[in-house]
mmCIF file of C-alpha atoms in Angstrom:
data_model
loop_
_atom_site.group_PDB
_atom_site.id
_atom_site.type_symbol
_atom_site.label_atom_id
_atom_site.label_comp_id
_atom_site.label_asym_id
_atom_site.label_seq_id
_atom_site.Cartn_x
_atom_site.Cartn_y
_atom_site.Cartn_z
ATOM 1 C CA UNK B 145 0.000 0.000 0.000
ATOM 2 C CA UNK B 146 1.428 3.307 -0.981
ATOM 3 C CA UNK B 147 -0.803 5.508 0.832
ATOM 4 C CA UNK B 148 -0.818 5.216 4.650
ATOM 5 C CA UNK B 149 -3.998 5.714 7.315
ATOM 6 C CA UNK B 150 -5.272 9.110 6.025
ATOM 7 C CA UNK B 151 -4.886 8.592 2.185
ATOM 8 C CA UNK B 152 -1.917 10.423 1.780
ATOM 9 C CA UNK B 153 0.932 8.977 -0.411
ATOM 10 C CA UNK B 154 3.938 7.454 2.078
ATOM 11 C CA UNK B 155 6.518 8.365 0.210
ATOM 12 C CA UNK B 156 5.817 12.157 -0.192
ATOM 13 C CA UNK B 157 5.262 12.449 3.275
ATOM 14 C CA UNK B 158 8.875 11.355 4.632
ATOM 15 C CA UNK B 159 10.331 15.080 4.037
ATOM 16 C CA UNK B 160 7.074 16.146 6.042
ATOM 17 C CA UNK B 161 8.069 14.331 8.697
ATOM 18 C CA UNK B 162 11.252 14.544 8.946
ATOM 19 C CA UNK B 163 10.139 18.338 9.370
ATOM 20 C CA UNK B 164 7.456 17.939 12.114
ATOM 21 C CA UNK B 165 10.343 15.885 13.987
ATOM 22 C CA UNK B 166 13.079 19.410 13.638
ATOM 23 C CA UNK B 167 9.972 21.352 14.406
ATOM 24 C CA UNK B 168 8.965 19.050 17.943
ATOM 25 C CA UNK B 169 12.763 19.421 18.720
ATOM 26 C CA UNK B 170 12.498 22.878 18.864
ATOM 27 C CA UNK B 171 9.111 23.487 20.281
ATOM 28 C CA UNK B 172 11.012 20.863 23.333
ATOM 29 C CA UNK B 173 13.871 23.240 23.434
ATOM 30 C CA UNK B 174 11.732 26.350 23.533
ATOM 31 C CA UNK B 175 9.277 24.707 26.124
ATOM 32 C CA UNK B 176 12.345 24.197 28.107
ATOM 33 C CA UNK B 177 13.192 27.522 27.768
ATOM 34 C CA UNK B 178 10.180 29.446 28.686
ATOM 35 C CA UNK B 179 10.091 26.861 32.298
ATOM 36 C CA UNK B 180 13.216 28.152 32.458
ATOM 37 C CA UNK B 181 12.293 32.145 32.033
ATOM 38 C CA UNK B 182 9.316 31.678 34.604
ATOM 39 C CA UNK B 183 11.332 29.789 37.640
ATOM 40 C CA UNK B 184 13.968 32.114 37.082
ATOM 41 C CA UNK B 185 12.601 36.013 36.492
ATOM 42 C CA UNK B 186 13.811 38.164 38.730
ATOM 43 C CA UNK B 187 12.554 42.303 39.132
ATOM 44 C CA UNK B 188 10.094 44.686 39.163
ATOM 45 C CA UNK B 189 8.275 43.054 36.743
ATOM 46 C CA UNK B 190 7.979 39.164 38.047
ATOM 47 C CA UNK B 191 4.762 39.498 38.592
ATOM 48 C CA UNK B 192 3.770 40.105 35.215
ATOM 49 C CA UNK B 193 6.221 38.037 33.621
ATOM 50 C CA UNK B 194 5.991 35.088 35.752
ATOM 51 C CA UNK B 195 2.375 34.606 35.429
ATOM 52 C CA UNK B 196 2.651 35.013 31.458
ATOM 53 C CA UNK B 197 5.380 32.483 30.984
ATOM 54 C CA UNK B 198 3.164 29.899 32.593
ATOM 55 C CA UNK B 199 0.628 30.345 30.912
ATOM 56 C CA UNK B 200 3.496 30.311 27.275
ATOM 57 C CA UNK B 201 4.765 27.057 28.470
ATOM 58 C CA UNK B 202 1.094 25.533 29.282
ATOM 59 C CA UNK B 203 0.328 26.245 25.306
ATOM 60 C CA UNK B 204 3.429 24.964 23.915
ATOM 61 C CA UNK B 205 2.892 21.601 26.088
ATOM 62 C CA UNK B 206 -0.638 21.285 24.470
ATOM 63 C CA UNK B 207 1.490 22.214 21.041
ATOM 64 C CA UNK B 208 4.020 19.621 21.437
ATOM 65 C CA UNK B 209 1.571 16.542 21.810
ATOM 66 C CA UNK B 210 -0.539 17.927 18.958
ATOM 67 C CA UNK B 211 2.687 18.051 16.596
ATOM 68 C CA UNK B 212 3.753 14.750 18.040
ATOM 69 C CA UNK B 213 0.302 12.725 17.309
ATOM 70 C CA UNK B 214 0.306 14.823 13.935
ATOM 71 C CA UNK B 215 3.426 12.754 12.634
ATOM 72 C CA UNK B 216 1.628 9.361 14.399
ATOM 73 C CA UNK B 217 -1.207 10.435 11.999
ATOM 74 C CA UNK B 218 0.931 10.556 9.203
ATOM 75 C CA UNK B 219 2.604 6.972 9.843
ATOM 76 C CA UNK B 220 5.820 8.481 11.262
ATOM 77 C CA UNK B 221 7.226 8.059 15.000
ATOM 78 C CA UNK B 222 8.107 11.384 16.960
ATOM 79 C CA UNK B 223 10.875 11.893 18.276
ATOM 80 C CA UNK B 224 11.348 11.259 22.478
ATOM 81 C CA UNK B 225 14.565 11.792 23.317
ATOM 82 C CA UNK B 226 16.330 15.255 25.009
ATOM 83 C CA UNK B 227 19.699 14.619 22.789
ATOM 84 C CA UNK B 228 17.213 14.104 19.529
ATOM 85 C CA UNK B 229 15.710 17.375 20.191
ATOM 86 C CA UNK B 230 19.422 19.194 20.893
ATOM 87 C CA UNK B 231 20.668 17.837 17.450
ATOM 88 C CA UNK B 232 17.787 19.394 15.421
ATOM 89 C CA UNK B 233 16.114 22.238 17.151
ATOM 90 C CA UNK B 234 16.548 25.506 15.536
ATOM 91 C CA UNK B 235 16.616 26.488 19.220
ATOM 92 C CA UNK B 236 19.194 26.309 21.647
ATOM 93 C CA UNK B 237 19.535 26.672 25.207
ATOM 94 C CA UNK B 238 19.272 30.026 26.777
ATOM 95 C CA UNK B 239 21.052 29.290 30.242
ATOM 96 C CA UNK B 240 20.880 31.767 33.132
ATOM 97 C CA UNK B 241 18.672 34.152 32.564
ATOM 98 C CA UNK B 242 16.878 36.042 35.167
ATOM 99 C CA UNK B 243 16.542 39.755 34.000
ATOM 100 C CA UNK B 244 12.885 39.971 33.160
ATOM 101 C CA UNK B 245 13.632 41.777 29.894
ATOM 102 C CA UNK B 246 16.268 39.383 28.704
ATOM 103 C CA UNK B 247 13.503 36.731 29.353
ATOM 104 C CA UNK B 248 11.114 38.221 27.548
ATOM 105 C CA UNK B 249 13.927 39.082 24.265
ATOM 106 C CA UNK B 250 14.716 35.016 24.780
ATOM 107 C CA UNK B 251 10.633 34.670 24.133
ATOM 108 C CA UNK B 252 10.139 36.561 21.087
ATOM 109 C CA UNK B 253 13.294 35.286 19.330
ATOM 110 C CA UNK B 254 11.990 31.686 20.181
ATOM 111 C CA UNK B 255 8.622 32.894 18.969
ATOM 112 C CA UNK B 256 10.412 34.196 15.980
ATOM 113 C CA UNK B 257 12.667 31.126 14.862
ATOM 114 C CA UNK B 258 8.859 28.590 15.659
ATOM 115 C CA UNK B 259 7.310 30.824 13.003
ATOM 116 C CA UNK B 260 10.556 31.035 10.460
ATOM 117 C CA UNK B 261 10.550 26.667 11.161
ATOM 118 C CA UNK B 262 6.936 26.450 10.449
ATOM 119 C CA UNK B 263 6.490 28.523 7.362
ATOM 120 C CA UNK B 264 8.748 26.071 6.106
ATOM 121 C CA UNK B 265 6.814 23.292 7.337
ATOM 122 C CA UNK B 266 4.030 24.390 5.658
ATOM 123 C CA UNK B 267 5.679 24.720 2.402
ATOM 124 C CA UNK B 268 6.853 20.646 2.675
ATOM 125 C CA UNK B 269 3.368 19.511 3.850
ATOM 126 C CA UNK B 270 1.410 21.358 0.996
ATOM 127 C CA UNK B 271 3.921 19.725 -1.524
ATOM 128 C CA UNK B 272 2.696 16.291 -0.120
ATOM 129 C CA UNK B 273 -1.003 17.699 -0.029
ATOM 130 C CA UNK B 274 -1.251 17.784 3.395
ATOM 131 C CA UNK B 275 -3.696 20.141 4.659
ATOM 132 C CA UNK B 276 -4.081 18.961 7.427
ATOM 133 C CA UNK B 277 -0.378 19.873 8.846
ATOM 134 C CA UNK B 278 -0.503 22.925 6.955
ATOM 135 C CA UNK B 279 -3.654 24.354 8.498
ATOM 136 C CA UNK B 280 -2.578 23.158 12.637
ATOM 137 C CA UNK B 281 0.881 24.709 11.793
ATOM 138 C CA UNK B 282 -0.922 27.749 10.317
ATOM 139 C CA UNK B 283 -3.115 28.176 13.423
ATOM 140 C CA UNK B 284 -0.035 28.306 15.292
ATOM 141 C CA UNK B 285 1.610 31.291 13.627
ATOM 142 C CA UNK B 286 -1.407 33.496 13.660
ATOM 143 C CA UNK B 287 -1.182 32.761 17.510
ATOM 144 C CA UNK B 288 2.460 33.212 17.763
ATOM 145 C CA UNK B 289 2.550 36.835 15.577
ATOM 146 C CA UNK B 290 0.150 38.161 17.526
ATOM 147 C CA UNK B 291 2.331 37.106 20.792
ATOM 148 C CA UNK B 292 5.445 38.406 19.453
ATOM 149 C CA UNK B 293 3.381 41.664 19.083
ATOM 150 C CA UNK B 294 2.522 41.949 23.192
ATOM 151 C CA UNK B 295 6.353 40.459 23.584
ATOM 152 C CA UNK B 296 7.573 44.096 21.588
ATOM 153 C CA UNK B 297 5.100 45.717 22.864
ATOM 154 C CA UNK B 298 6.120 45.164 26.661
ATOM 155 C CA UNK B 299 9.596 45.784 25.386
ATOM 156 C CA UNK B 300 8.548 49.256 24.254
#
């Protein structure tokens, strides 16, 4: 059989994986990240920022599992392991930070590289006529933009 559970064709859907899996490392990096940002912030404004980041790394935990059972959906098997996720994230570690406004830059370039990551997700799955990928990935920018845009905007 050349088409797998959903109808779409197995072998055109091997670079789409192989994308969801970079894009779940990073979202894992990110997610670390952001846990990172809200034990950590420090200053006058912790109790804005720590109360935001939690509620960040809640969505990208929901995020993760729905990228993870997207590429079960497509036949493929996500990736689990933390030295997986190091090797292809588009993300990397942002260690010791506790200045609320360095947390918050750390945020919106995360934000910034998901988007970048996904636009070119988007561009894989629609070559394999995925829509379905295409339109959860999609979701997630519009969310993300509009999150970079309160990010900037408490940056001034």
């Amino acid at each position: 059989m050349s088409t797998n559970q959903i109808g779409l064709e197995k072998a055109e859907l091997t670079p789409a994986i192989k994308a969801l899996n970079a894009l779940l490392s990073s979202y894992h990096l990110f997610y670390i990240n952001v846990r990172g940002y809200h034990w950590n912030v420090k200053g006058e404004h912790f109790f804005t920022l720590h109360p935001k980041f939690e509620e960040l790394y809640t969505e990208l935990q929901l995020q993760i599992d729905e990228i993870a059972e997207r590429i079960l959906t497509l036949g493929g098997t996500p990736l689990h392991a933390y030295s997986d996720f190091a090797e292809r994230s588009g993300i990397k570690e942002d260690k010791g930070v506790f200045d609320g406004r360095a947390c918050v830059l750390g945020v919106v370039k995360g934000l910034q590289t998901l988007i970048e990551e996904q636009r070119a997700v988007i561009e894989i799955a629609e070559s394999a006529s995925d829509q379905g990928t295409a339109d959860i990935v999609t979701g997630y920018i519009q969310a993300q933009e509009k999150e970079i845009w309160m990010y900037n905007a408490f940056l001034g």
